[in-house]
Coordinates of C-alpha atoms in Angstrom, one line a residue:
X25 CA 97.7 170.3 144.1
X26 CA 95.4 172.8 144.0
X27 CA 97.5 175.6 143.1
X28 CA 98.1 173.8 140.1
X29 CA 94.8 172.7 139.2
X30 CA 94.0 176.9 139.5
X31 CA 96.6 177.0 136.9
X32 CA 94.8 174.8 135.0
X33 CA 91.6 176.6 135.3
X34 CA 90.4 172.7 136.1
X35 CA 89.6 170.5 139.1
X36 CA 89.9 167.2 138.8
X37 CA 87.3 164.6 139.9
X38 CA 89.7 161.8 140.7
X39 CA 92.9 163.3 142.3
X40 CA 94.8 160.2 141.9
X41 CA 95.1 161.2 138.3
X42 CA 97.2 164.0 138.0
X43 CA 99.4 162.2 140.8
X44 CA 100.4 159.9 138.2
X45 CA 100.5 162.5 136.1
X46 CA 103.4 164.3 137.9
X47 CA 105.4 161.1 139.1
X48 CA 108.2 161.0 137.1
X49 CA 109.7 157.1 136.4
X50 CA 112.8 157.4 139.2
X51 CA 110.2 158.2 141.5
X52 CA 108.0 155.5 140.8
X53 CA 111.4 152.8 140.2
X54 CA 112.3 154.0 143.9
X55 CA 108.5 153.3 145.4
X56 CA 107.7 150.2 143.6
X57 CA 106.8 148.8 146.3
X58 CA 104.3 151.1 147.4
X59 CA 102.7 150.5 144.0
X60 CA 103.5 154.1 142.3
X61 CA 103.8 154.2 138.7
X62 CA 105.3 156.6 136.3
X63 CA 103.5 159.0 134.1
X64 CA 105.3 157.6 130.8
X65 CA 102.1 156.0 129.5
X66 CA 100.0 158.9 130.5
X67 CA 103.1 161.1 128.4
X68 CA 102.2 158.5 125.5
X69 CA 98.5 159.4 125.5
X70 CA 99.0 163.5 126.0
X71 CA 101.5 163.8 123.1
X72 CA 98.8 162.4 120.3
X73 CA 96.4 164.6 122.3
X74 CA 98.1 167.8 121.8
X75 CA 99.4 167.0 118.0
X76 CA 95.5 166.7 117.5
X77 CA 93.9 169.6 119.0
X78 CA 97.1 171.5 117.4
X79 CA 96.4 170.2 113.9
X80 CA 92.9 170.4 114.0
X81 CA 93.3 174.5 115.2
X82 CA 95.7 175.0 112.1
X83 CA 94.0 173.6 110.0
X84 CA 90.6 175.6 110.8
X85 CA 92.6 178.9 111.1
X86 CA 95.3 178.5 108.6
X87 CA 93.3 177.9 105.5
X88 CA 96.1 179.2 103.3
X89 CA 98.5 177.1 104.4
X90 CA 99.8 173.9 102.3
X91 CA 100.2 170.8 104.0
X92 CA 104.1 170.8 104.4
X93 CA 103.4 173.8 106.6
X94 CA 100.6 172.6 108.8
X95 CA 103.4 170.1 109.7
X96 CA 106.3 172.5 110.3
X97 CA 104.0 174.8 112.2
X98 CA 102.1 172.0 114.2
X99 CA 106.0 171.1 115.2
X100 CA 107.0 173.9 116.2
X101 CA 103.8 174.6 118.8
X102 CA 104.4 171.6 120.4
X103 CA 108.1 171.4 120.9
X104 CA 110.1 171.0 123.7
X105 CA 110.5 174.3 124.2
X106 CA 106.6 175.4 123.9
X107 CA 106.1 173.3 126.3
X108 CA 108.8 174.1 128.9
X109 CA 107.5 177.5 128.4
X110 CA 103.7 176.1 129.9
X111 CA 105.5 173.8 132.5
X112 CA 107.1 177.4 134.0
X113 CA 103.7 178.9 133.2
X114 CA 102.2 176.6 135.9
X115 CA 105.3 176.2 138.0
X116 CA 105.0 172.6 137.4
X117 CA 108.6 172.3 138.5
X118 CA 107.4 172.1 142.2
X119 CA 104.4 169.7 142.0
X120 CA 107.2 166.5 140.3
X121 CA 107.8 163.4 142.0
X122 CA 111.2 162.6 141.8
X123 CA 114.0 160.3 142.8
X124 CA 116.0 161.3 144.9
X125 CA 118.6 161.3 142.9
X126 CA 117.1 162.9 140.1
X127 CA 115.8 165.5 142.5
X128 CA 119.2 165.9 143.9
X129 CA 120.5 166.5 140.0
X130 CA 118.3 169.4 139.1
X131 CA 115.5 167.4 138.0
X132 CA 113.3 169.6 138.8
X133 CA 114.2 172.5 135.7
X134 CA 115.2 169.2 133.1
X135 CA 113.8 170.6 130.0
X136 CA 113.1 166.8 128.9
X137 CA 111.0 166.1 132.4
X138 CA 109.1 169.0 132.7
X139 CA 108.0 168.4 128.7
X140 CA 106.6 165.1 129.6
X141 CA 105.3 166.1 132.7
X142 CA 103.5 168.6 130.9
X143 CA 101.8 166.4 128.1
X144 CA 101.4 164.0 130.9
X145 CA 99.1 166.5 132.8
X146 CA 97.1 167.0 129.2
X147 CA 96.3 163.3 129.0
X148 CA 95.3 163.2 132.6
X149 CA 92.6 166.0 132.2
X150 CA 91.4 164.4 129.2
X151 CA 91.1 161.2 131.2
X152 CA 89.1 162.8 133.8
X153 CA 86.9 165.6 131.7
X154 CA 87.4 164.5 128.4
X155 CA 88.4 166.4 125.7
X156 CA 86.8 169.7 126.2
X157 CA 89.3 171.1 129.4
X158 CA 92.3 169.3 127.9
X159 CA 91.4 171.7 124.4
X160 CA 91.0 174.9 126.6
X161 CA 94.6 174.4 128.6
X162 CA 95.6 173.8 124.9
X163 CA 94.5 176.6 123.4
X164 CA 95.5 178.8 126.8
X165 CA 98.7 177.6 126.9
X166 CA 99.9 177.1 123.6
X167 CA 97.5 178.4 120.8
X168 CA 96.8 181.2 121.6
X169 CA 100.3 182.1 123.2
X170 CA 101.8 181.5 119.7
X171 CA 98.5 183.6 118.2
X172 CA 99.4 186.5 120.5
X173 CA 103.6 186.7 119.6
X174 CA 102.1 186.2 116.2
X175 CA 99.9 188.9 116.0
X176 CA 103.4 191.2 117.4
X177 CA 105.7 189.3 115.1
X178 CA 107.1 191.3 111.7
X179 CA 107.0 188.3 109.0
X180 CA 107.8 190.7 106.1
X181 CA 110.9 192.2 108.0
X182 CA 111.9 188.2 109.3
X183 CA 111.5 187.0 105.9
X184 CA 113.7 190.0 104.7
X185 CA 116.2 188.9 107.0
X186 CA 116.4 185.3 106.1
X187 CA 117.1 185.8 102.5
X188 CA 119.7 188.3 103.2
X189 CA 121.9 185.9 104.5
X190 CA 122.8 185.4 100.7
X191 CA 123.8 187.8 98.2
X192 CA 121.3 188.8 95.2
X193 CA 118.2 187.8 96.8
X194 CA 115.2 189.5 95.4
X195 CA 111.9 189.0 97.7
X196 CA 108.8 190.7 95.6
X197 CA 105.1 190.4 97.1
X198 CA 102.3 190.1 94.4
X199 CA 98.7 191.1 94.5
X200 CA 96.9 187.6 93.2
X201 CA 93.4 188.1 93.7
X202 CA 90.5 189.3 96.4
X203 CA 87.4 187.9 96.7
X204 CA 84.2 189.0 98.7
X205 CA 82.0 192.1 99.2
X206 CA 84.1 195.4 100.0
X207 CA 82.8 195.6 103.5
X208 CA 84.6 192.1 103.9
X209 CA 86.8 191.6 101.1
X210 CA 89.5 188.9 101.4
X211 CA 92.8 189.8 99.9
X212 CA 95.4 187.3 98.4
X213 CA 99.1 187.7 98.0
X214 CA 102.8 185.8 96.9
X215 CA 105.7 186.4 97.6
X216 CA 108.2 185.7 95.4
X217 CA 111.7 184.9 95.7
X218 CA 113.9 185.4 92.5
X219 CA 110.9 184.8 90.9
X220 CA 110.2 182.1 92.5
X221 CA 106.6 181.6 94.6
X222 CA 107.6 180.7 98.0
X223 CA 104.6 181.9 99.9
X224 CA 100.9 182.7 99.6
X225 CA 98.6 184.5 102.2
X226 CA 95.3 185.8 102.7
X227 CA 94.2 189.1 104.5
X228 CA 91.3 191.0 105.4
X229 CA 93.8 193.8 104.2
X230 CA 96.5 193.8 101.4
X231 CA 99.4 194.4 104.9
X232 CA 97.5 191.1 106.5
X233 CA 97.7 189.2 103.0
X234 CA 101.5 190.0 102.7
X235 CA 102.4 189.4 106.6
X236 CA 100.6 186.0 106.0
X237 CA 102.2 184.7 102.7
X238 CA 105.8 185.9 104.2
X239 CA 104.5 183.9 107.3
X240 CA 104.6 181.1 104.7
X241 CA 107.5 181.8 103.0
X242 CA 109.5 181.5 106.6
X243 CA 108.2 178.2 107.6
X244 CA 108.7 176.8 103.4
X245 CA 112.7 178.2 103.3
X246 CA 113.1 177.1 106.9
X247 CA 111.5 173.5 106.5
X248 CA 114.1 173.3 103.1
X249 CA 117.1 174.3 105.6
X250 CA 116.7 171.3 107.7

């Protein structure tokens, strides 16, 4: 285990923790006996966990961002896939308790198990640190992940993309307002589509402003799509 806990830049005072952390439920069915128990409960726990410490980061950094969005983004950070990515990230795969069955069918590399496993592992450090080292792994892992493929992401080009998968779109970005002294001055921005506001964003530059609102704009038509 402690090749894992170096992953997670934590060491855990009571061991027995992230064991139940990592024992998936056809382990613990096959060793009843022997008193194991499955990480489901502790999967329970580490889900609210991490839609917490998510929301409460996008709401702090995102202060453009309308409600609808928070949610869309906030679902999108901790989906399955997000969280596959950290479960390869700590090559969790290796450290599961499984069945033998399930270990025998690829259990192992199931997105489903290593998901759970992961938010398992969350609740687990919470349970043994508190909330401070289950935050960090968060923001580690996740936050600031999705900050950095952010920060080398296009929105204005992605947006552009989007509505050209229909004829006769026109995407226009407006200058609303600044605010601030010019050494610091915050920049605002729509973006319209057909004349239509579908965005807003704010920028320590007028670029930053308009990357931001078509950030918006994506995660608005997107959220309609579905």
């Amino acid at each position: 285990m402690q090749a894992l806990e170096e992953k997670l830049g934590y060491t855990f005072r009571d061991p027995a923790l992230l064991d139940n952390a990592l024992t998936h439920s056809s382990y613990a069915n096959e060793n009843r006996a022997a008193g194991a128990q499955s990480n489901e409960r502790l999967e329970f726990l580490g889900d609210s966990i991490l839609g917490m410490v998510t929301a409460d980061y996008l709401y702090r950094t995102h202060p453009d961002l309308p409600e609808g969005d928070l949610t869309r983004t906030r679902a999108a950070l901790v989906c399955e896939e997000s969280l596959v990515e950290v479960a390869q990230a700590w090559g969790l795969g290796q450290f599961l308790k499984l069945g033998r069955g399930e270990n025998a069918g690829g259990g192992r590399t199931r997105p489903s198990i290593q998901a759970d496993a992961v938010e398992a592992v969350l609740a687990a450090v919470f349970l043994d640190g508190g909330i401070a080292p289950a935050r960090q792994i968060i923001q580690t892992y996740i936050l600031d992940a999705e900050a950095e493929r952010g920060r080398n992401r296009d929105y204005k080009t992605a947006l552009q993309e989007l509505v050209q998968r229909e004829s006769g779109q026109v995407l226009r970005y407006c200058l609303v307002g600044s605010s601030g002294p010019d050494h610091a001055k915050v920049f605002a921005v729509e973006v319209e589509l057909n004349g239509n506001t579908v965005g807003r964003g704010q920028g320590h530059s007028k670029k930053e402003a308009e990357q931001n609102a078509a950030r918006a704009a994506i995660a608005a038509l997107e959220g309609k799509g579905k």
